[in-house]
Short mmCIF file of N, CA and C and ligand atoms in Angstrom, two decimals:
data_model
loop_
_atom_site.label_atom_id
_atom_site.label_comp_id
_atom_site.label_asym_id
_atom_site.label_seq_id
_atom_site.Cartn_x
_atom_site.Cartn_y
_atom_site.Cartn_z
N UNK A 1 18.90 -8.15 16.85
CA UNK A 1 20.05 -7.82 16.00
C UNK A 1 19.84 -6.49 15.29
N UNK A 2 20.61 -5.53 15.02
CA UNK A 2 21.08 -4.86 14.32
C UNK A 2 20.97 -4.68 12.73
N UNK A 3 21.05 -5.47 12.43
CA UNK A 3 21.57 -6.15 10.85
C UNK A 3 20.36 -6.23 10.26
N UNK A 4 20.43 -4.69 9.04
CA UNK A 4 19.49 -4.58 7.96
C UNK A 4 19.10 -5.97 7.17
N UNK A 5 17.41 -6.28 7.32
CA UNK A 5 17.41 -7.68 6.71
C UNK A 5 16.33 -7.22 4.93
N UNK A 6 16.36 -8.07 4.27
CA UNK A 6 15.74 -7.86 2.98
C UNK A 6 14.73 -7.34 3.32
N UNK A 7 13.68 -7.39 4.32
CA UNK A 7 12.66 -6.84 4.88
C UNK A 7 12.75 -4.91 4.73
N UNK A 8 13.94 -4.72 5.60
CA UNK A 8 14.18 -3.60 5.82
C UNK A 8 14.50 -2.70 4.17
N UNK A 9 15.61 -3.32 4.02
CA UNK A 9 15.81 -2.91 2.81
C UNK A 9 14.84 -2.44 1.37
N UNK A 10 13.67 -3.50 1.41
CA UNK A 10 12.32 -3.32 0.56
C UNK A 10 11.42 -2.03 1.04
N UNK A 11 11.53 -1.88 2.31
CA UNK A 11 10.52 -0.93 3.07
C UNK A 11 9.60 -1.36 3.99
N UNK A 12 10.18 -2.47 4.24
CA UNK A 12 9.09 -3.42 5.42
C UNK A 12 7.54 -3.23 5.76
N UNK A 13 7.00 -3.01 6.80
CA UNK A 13 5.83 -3.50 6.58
C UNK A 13 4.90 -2.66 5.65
N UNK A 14 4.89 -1.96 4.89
CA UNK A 14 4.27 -0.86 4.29
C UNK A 14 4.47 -2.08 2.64
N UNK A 15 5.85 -2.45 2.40
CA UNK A 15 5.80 -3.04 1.29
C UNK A 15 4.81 -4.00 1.40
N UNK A 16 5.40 -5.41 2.58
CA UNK A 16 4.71 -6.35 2.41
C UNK A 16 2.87 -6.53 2.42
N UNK A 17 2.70 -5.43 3.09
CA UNK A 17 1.33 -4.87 2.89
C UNK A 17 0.70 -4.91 1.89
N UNK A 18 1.29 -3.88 0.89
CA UNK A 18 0.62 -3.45 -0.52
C UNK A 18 0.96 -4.76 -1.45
N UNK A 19 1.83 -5.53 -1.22
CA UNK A 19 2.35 -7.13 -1.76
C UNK A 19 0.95 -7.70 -1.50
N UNK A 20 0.44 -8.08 -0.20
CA UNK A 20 -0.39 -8.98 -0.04
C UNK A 20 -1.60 -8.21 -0.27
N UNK A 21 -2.16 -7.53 0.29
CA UNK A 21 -2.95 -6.53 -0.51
C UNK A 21 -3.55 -6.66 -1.91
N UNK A 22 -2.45 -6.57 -2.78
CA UNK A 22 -2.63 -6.49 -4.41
C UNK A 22 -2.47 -8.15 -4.77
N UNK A 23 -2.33 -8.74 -4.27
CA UNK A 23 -2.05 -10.33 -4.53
C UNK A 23 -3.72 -10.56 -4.06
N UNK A 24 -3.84 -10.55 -2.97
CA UNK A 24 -5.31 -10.95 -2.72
C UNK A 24 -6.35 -10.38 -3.27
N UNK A 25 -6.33 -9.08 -4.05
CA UNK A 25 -6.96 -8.35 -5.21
C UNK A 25 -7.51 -9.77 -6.17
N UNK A 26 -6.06 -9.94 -6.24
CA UNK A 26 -6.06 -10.57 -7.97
C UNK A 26 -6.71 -11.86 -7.60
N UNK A 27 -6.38 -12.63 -6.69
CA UNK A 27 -6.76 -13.61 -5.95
C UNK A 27 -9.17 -13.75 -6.22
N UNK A 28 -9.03 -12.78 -5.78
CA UNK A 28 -10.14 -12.71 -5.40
C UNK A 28 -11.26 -12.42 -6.49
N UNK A 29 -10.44 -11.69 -7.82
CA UNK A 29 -10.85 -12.07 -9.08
C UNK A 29 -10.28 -12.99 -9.98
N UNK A 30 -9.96 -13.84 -9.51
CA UNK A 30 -9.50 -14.99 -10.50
C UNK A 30 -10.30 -16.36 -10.18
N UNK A 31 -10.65 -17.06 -11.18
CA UNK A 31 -11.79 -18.29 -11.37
C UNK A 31 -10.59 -19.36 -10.97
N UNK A 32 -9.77 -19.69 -10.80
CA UNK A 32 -9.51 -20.96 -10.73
C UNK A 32 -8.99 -20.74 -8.95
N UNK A 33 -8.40 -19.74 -8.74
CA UNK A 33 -7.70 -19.67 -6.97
C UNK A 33 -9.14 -19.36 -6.23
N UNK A 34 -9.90 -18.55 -6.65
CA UNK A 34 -11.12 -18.43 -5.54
C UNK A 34 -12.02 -19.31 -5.04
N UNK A 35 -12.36 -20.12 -6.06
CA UNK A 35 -13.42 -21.37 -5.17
C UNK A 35 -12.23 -22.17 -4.55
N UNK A 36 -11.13 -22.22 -4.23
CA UNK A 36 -10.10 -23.02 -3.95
C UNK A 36 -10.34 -22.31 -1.77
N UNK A 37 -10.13 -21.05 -2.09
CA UNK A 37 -10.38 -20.45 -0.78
C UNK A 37 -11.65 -20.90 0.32
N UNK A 38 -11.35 -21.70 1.51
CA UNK A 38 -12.82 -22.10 2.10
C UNK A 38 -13.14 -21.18 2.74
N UNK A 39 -13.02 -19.73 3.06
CA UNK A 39 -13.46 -18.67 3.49
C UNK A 39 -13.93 -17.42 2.49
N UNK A 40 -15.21 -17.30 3.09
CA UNK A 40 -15.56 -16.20 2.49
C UNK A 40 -14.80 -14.69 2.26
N UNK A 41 -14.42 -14.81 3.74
CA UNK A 41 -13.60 -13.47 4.17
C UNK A 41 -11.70 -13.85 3.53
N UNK A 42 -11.57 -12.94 2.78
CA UNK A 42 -9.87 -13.24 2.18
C UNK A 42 -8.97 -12.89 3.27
N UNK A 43 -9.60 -11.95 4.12
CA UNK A 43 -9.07 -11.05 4.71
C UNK A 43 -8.17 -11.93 5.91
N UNK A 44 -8.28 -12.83 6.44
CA UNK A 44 -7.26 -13.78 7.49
C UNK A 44 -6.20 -14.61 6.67
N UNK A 45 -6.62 -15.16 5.35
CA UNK A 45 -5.61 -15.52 4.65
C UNK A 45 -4.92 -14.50 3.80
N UNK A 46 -4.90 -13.55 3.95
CA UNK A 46 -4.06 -12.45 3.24
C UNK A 46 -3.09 -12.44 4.52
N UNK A 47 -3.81 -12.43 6.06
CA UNK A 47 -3.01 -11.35 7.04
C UNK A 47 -1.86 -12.77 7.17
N UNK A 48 -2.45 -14.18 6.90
CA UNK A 48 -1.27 -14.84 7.54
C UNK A 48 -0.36 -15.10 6.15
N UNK A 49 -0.55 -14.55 5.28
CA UNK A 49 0.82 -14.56 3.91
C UNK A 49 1.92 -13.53 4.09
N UNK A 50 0.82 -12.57 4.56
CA UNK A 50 1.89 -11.30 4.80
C UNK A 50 2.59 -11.46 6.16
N UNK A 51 2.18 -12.18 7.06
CA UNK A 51 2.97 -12.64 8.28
C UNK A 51 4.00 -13.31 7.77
N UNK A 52 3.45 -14.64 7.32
CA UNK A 52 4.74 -15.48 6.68
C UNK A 52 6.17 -14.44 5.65
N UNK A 53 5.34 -13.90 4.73
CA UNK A 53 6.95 -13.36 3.69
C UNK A 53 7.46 -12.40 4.77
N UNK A 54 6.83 -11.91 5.63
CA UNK A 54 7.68 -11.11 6.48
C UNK A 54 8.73 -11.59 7.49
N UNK A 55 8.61 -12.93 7.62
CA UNK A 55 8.82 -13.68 8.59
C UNK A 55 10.30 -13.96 7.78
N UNK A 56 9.80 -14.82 6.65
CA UNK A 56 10.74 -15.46 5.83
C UNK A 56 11.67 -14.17 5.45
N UNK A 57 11.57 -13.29 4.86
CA UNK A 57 12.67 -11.94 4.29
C UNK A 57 12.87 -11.24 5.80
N UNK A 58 13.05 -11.91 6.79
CA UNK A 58 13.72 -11.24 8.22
C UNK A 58 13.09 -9.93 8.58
N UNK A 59 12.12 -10.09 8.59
CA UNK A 59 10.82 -9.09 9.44
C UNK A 59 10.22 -9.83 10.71
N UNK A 60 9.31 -8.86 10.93
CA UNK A 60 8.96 -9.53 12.74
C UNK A 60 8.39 -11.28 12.35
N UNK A 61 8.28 -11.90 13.60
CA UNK A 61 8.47 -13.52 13.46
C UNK A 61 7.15 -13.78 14.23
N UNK A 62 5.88 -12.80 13.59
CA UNK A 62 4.44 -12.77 14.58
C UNK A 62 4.00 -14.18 13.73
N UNK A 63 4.45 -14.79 12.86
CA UNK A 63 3.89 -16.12 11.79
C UNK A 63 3.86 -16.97 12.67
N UNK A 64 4.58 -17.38 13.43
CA UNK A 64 5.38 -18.47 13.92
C UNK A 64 4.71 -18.34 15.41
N UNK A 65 4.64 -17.21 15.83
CA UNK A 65 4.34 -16.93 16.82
C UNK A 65 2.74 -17.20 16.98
N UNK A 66 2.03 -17.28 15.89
CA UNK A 66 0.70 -17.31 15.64
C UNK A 66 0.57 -19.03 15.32
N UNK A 67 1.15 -19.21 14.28
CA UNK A 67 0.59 -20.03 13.69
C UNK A 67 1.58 -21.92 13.84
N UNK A 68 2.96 -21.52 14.70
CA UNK A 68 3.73 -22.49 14.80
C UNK A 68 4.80 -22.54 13.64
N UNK A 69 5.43 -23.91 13.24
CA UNK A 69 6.38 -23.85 12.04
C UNK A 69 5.60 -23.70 10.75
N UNK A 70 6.42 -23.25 10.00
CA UNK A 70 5.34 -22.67 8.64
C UNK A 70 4.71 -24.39 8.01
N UNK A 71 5.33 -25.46 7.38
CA UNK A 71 5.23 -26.75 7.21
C UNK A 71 4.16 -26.38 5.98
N UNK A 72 4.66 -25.80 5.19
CA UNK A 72 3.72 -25.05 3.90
C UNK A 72 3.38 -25.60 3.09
N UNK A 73 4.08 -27.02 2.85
CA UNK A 73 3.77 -28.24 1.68
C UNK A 73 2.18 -28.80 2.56
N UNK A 74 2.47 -28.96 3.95
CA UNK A 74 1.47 -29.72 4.98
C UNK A 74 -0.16 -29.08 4.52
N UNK A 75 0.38 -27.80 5.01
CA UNK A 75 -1.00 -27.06 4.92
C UNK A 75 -2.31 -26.87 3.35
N UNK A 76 -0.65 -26.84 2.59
CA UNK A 76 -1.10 -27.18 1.27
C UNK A 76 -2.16 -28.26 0.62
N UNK A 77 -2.01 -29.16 1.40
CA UNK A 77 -2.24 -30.23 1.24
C UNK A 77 -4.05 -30.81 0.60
N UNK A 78 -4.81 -29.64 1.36
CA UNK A 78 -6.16 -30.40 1.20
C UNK A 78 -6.75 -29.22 -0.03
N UNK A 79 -5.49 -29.02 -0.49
CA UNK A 79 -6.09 -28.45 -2.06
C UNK A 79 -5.11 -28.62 -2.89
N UNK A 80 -5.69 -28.80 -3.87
CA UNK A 80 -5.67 -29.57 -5.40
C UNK A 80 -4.37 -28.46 -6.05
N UNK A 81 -3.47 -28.33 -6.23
CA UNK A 81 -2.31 -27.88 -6.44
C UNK A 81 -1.27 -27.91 -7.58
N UNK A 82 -2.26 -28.60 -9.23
CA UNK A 82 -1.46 -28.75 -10.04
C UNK A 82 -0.80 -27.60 -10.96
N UNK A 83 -0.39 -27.81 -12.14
CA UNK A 83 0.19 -26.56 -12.86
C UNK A 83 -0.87 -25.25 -12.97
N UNK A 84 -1.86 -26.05 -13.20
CA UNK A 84 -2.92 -24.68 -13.34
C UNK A 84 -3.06 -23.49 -12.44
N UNK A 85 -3.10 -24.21 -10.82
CA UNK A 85 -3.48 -23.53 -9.82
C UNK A 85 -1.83 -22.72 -9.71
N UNK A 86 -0.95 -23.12 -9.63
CA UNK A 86 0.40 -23.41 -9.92
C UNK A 86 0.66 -21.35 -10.87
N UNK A 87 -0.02 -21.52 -12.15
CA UNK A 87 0.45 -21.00 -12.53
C UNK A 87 -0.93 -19.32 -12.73
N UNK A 88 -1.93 -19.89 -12.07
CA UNK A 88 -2.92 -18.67 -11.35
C UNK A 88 -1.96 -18.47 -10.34
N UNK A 89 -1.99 -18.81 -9.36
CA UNK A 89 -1.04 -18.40 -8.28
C UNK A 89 -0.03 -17.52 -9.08
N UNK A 90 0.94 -17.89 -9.49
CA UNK A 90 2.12 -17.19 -9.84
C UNK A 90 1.84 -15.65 -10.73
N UNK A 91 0.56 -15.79 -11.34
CA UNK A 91 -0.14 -14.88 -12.19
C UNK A 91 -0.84 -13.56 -11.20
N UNK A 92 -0.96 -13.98 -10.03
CA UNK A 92 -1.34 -12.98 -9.23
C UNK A 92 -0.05 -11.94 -8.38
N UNK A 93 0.82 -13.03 -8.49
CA UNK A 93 2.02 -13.23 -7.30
C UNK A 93 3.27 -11.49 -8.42
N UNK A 94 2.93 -12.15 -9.53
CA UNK A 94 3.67 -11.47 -10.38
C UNK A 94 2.90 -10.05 -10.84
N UNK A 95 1.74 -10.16 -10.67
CA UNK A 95 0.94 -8.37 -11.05
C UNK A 95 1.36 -7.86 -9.58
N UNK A 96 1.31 -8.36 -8.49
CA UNK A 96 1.39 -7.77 -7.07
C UNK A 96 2.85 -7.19 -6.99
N UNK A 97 3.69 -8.43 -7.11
CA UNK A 97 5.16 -7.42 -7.52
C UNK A 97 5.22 -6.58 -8.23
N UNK A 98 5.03 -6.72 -9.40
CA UNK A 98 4.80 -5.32 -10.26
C UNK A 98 4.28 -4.22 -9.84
N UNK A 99 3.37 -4.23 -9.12
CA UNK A 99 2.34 -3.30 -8.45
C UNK A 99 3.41 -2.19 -8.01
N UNK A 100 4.91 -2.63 -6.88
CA UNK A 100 5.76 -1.75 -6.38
C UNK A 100 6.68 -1.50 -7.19
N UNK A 101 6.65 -0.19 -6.35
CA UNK A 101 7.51 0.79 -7.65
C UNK A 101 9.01 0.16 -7.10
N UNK A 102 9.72 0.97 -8.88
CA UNK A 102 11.07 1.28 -8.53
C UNK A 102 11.85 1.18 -7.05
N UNK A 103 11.49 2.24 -6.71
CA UNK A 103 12.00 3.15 -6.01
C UNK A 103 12.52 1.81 -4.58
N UNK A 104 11.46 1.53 -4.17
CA UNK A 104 10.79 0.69 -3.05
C UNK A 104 11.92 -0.59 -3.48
N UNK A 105 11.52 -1.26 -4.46
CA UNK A 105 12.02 -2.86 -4.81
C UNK A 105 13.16 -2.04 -6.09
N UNK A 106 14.15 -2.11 -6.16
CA UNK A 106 14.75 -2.34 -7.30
C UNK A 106 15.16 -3.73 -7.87
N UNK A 107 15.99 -3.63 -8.93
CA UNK A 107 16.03 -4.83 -9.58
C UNK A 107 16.93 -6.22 -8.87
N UNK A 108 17.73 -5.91 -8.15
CA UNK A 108 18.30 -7.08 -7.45
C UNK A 108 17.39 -7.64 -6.48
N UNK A 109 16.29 -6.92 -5.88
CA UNK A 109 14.98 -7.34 -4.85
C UNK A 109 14.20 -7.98 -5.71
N UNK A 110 13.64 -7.30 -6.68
CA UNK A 110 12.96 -7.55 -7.19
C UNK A 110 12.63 -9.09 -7.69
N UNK A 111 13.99 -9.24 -8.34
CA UNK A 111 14.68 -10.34 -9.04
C UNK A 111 14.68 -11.50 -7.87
N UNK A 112 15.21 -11.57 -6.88
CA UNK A 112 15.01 -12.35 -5.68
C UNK A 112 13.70 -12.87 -5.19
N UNK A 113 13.16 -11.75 -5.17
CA UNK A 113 11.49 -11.82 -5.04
C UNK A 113 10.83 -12.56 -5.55
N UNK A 114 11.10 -12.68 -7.06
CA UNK A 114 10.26 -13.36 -8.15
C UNK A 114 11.04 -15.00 -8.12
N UNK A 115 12.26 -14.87 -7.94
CA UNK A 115 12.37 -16.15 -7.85
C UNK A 115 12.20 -16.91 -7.01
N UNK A 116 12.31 -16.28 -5.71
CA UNK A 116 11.64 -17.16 -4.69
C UNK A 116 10.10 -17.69 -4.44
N UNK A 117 9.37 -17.11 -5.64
CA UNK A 117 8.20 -17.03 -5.43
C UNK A 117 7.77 -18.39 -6.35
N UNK A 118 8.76 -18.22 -7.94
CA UNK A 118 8.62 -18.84 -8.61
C UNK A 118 9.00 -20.58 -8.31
N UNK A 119 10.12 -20.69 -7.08
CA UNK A 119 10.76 -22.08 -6.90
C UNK A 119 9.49 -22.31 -5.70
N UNK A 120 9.39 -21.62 -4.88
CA UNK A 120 7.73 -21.40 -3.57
C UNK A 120 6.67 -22.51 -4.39
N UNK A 121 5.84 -21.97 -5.64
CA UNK A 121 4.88 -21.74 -5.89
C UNK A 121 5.13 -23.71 -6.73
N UNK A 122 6.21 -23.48 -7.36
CA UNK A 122 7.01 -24.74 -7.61
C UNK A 122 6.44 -26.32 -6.80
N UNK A 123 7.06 -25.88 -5.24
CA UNK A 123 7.12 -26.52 -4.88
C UNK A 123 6.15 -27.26 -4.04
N UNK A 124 5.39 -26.10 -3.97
CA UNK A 124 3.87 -26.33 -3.64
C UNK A 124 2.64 -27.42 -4.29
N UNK A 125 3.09 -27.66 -5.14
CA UNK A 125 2.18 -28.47 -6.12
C UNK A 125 2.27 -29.86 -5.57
N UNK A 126 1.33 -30.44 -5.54
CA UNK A 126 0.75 -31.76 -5.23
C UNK A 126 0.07 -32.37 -5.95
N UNK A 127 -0.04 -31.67 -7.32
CA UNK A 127 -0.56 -32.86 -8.10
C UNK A 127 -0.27 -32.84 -9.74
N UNK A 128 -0.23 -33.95 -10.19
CA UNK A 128 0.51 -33.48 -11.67
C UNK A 128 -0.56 -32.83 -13.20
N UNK A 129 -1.56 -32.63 -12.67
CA UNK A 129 -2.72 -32.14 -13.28
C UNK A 129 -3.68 -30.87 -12.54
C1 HEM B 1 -2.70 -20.80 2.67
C2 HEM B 1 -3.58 -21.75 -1.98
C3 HEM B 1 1.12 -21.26 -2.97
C4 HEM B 1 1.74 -19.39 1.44
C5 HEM B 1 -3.34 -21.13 1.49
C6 HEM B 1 -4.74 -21.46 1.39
C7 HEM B 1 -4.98 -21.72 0.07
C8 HEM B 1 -3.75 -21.57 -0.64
C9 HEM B 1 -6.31 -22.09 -0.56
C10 HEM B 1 -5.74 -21.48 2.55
C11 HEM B 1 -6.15 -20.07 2.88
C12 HEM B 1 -6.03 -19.73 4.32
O1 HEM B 1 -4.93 -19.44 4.81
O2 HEM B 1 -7.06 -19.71 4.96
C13 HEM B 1 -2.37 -21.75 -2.65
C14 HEM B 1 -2.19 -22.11 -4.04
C15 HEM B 1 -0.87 -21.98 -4.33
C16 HEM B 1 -0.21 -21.53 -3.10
C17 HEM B 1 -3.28 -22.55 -5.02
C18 HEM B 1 -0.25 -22.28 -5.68
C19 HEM B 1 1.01 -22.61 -5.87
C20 HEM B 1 1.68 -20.65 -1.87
C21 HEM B 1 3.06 -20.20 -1.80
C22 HEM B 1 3.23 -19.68 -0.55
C23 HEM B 1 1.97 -19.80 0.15
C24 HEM B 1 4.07 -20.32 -2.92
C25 HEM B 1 4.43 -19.03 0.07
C26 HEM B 1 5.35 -18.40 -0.60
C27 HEM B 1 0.62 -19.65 2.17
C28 HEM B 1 0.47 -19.40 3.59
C29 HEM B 1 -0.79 -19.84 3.95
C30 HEM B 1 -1.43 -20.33 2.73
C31 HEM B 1 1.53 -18.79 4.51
C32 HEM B 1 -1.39 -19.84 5.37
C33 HEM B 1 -0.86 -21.09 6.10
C34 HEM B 1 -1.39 -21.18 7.51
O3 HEM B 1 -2.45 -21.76 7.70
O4 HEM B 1 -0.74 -20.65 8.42
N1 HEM B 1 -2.76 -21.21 0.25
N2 HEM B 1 -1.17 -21.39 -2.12
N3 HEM B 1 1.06 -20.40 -0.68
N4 HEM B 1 -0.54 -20.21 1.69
FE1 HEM B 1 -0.86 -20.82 -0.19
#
Protein backbone atom coordinates (compact mmCIF):
# COMPACT_ATOMS: atom_id res chain seq x y z
CA UNK A 1 0.00 0.00 0.00
CA UNK A 2 0.69 3.44 -0.58
CA UNK A 3 -0.79 4.98 2.50
CA UNK A 4 1.52 7.05 4.84
CA UNK A 5 1.33 4.96 8.18
CA UNK A 6 2.22 6.57 11.84
CA UNK A 7 5.50 4.84 11.21
CA UNK A 8 6.20 6.99 8.29
CA UNK A 9 4.98 9.99 9.56
CA UNK A 10 7.36 9.80 12.97
CA UNK A 11 10.44 9.09 10.67
CA UNK A 12 10.41 5.38 10.68
CA UNK A 13 13.14 3.31 11.22
CA UNK A 14 15.70 5.92 12.37
CA UNK A 15 12.91 6.97 15.07
CA UNK A 16 12.03 3.63 16.26
CA UNK A 17 15.67 2.99 16.63
CA UNK A 18 16.73 5.83 18.87
CA UNK A 19 13.09 4.84 20.85
CA UNK A 20 14.44 1.45 21.59
CA UNK A 21 17.89 2.38 21.86
CA UNK A 22 17.26 5.01 24.70
CA UNK A 23 14.58 2.76 26.38
CA UNK A 24 17.07 -0.08 26.69
CA UNK A 25 19.65 2.59 28.06
CA UNK A 26 17.39 3.22 30.85
CA UNK A 27 16.42 -0.36 31.06
CA UNK A 28 19.74 -1.44 31.65
CA UNK A 29 20.33 1.05 34.47
CA UNK A 30 17.42 0.54 36.38
CA UNK A 31 17.32 -1.99 39.61
CA UNK A 32 14.00 -3.29 39.43
CA UNK A 33 13.63 -4.12 35.16
CA UNK A 34 17.27 -5.54 34.92
CA UNK A 35 17.49 -8.63 37.04
CA UNK A 36 13.97 -9.21 35.48
CA UNK A 37 15.97 -9.62 31.93
CA UNK A 38 17.30 -13.50 31.56
CA UNK A 39 19.91 -12.35 29.13
CA UNK A 40 22.94 -10.88 29.60
CA UNK A 41 23.06 -9.37 26.17
CA UNK A 42 19.96 -6.50 25.98
CA UNK A 43 20.80 -6.34 22.66
CA UNK A 44 18.04 -9.23 21.06
CA UNK A 45 15.43 -7.93 23.37
CA UNK A 46 15.77 -4.38 22.31
CA UNK A 47 15.92 -5.66 18.42
CA UNK A 48 12.55 -7.62 18.98
CA UNK A 49 10.65 -4.31 20.73
CA UNK A 50 11.73 -2.28 18.02
CA UNK A 51 10.42 -4.97 15.54
CA UNK A 52 7.20 -5.15 17.37
CA UNK A 53 6.32 -0.98 17.69
CA UNK A 54 7.28 -0.97 14.16
CA UNK A 55 5.10 -3.58 13.30
CA UNK A 56 2.25 -2.26 15.44
CA UNK A 57 2.53 1.82 14.11
CA UNK A 58 2.46 0.20 10.31
CA UNK A 59 6.16 -0.28 9.58
CA UNK A 60 7.75 -3.40 8.06
CA UNK A 61 5.94 -6.70 9.64
CA UNK A 62 9.76 -8.49 10.15
CA UNK A 63 8.03 -9.16 14.13
CA UNK A 64 5.69 -11.50 12.99
CA UNK A 65 7.69 -12.73 10.47
CA UNK A 66 10.33 -13.64 13.11
CA UNK A 67 8.68 -14.26 15.97
CA UNK A 68 4.82 -15.38 14.95
CA UNK A 69 1.62 -13.50 16.58
CA UNK A 70 2.80 -10.96 19.06
CA UNK A 71 0.43 -12.80 22.16
CA UNK A 72 2.30 -10.16 24.53
CA UNK A 73 0.23 -10.85 27.74
CA UNK A 74 1.58 -14.83 26.90
CA UNK A 75 5.11 -13.99 26.73
CA UNK A 76 4.76 -11.78 29.63
CA UNK A 77 3.95 -14.24 31.61
CA UNK A 78 7.05 -15.86 33.40
CA UNK A 79 7.79 -12.46 34.92
CA UNK A 80 6.48 -10.92 37.84
CA UNK A 81 4.59 -7.82 36.39
CA UNK A 82 3.06 -5.78 39.19
CA UNK A 83 2.69 -1.89 39.60
CA UNK A 84 6.24 -1.54 40.39
CA UNK A 85 7.71 -3.23 37.38
CA UNK A 86 4.60 -1.57 35.75
CA UNK A 87 5.68 1.71 36.57
CA UNK A 88 9.87 1.19 35.98
CA UNK A 89 8.79 0.15 32.70
CA UNK A 90 6.75 3.19 31.96
CA UNK A 91 9.69 5.34 33.61
CA UNK A 92 12.04 4.25 30.95
CA UNK A 93 9.35 4.17 28.15
CA UNK A 94 8.71 7.94 28.96
CA UNK A 95 12.63 9.37 29.15
CA UNK A 96 13.00 7.41 25.62
CA UNK A 97 10.08 9.41 24.19
CA UNK A 98 11.31 12.40 25.43
CA UNK A 99 14.64 11.64 24.13
CA UNK A 100 12.93 12.70 20.34
CA UNK A 101 12.83 15.87 19.34
CA UNK A 102 10.13 18.15 18.26
CA UNK A 103 10.68 18.15 15.03
CA UNK A 104 10.55 14.17 14.47
CA UNK A 105 7.35 13.40 16.99
CA UNK A 106 5.18 16.39 17.48
CA UNK A 107 2.49 16.69 19.87
CA UNK A 108 -0.43 14.72 18.36
CA UNK A 109 2.37 11.59 17.91
CA UNK A 110 3.68 12.15 20.66
CA UNK A 111 0.50 12.14 22.69
CA UNK A 112 -0.59 8.80 20.94
CA UNK A 113 2.65 7.37 21.70
CA UNK A 114 2.47 7.84 25.34
CA UNK A 115 -0.82 6.61 25.56
CA UNK A 116 -0.49 3.64 23.93
CA UNK A 117 2.32 2.86 25.91
CA UNK A 118 0.63 3.84 29.03
CA UNK A 119 -2.80 1.44 28.36
CA UNK A 120 0.39 -1.41 26.78
CA UNK A 121 2.29 -1.28 29.94
CA UNK A 122 -1.32 -1.35 31.78
CA UNK A 123 -2.17 -4.23 30.51
CA UNK A 124 0.71 -6.16 30.86
CA UNK A 125 0.63 -6.67 34.51
CA UNK A 126 0.00 -9.98 36.02
CA UNK A 127 0.17 -9.40 39.30
CA UNK A 128 -1.40 -7.13 41.88
CA UNK A 129 1.84 -6.47 43.85
C1 LIG B 1 9.84 -9.05 26.18
C2 LIG B 1 9.56 -7.07 30.57
C3 LIG B 1 5.92 -4.28 29.08
C4 LIG B 1 6.91 -5.60 24.54
C5 LIG B 1 10.06 -8.77 27.51
C6 LIG B 1 11.01 -9.47 28.35
C7 LIG B 1 10.92 -8.90 29.58
C8 LIG B 1 9.94 -7.87 29.53
C9 LIG B 1 11.74 -9.27 30.82
C10 LIG B 1 11.92 -10.62 27.89
C11 LIG B 1 13.09 -10.04 27.14
C12 LIG B 1 13.34 -10.69 25.82
O1 LIG B 1 12.65 -10.37 24.84
O2 LIG B 1 14.24 -11.48 25.77
C13 LIG B 1 8.52 -6.17 30.56
C14 LIG B 1 8.03 -5.46 31.73
C15 LIG B 1 7.00 -4.67 31.33
C16 LIG B 1 6.84 -4.89 29.88
C17 LIG B 1 8.57 -5.55 33.15
C18 LIG B 1 6.19 -3.78 32.23
C19 LIG B 1 4.95 -3.38 32.00
C20 LIG B 1 5.91 -4.35 27.71
C21 LIG B 1 5.06 -3.57 26.85
C22 LIG B 1 5.34 -3.94 25.57
C23 LIG B 1 6.36 -4.96 25.63
C24 LIG B 1 4.05 -2.53 27.33
C25 LIG B 1 4.78 -3.44 24.27
C26 LIG B 1 4.33 -2.23 24.08
C27 LIG B 1 7.75 -6.67 24.59
C28 LIG B 1 8.15 -7.46 23.44
C29 LIG B 1 8.96 -8.49 23.92
C30 LIG B 1 9.08 -8.28 25.36
C31 LIG B 1 7.72 -7.23 22.00
C32 LIG B 1 9.59 -9.62 23.09
C33 LIG B 1 8.52 -10.70 22.91
C34 LIG B 1 9.03 -11.87 22.09
O3 LIG B 1 9.58 -12.79 22.68
O4 LIG B 1 8.89 -11.84 20.86
N1 LIG B 1 9.43 -7.81 28.25
N2 LIG B 1 7.79 -5.80 29.48
N3 LIG B 1 6.68 -5.18 26.94
N4 LIG B 1 8.33 -7.19 25.72
FE1 LIG B 1 8.05 -6.52 27.59
Amino acid sequence: STQRTFYDEVGGAETFHKLTARFYEEVAADEVLRPLYPEEDLGPAERRLRMFLEQYWGGPRTYSEERGHPRLRMRHHPFRIGPIERDAWLRCMHTAIGSIDAQTLDDPHRRALVDYMEMAAQSMMNSPV
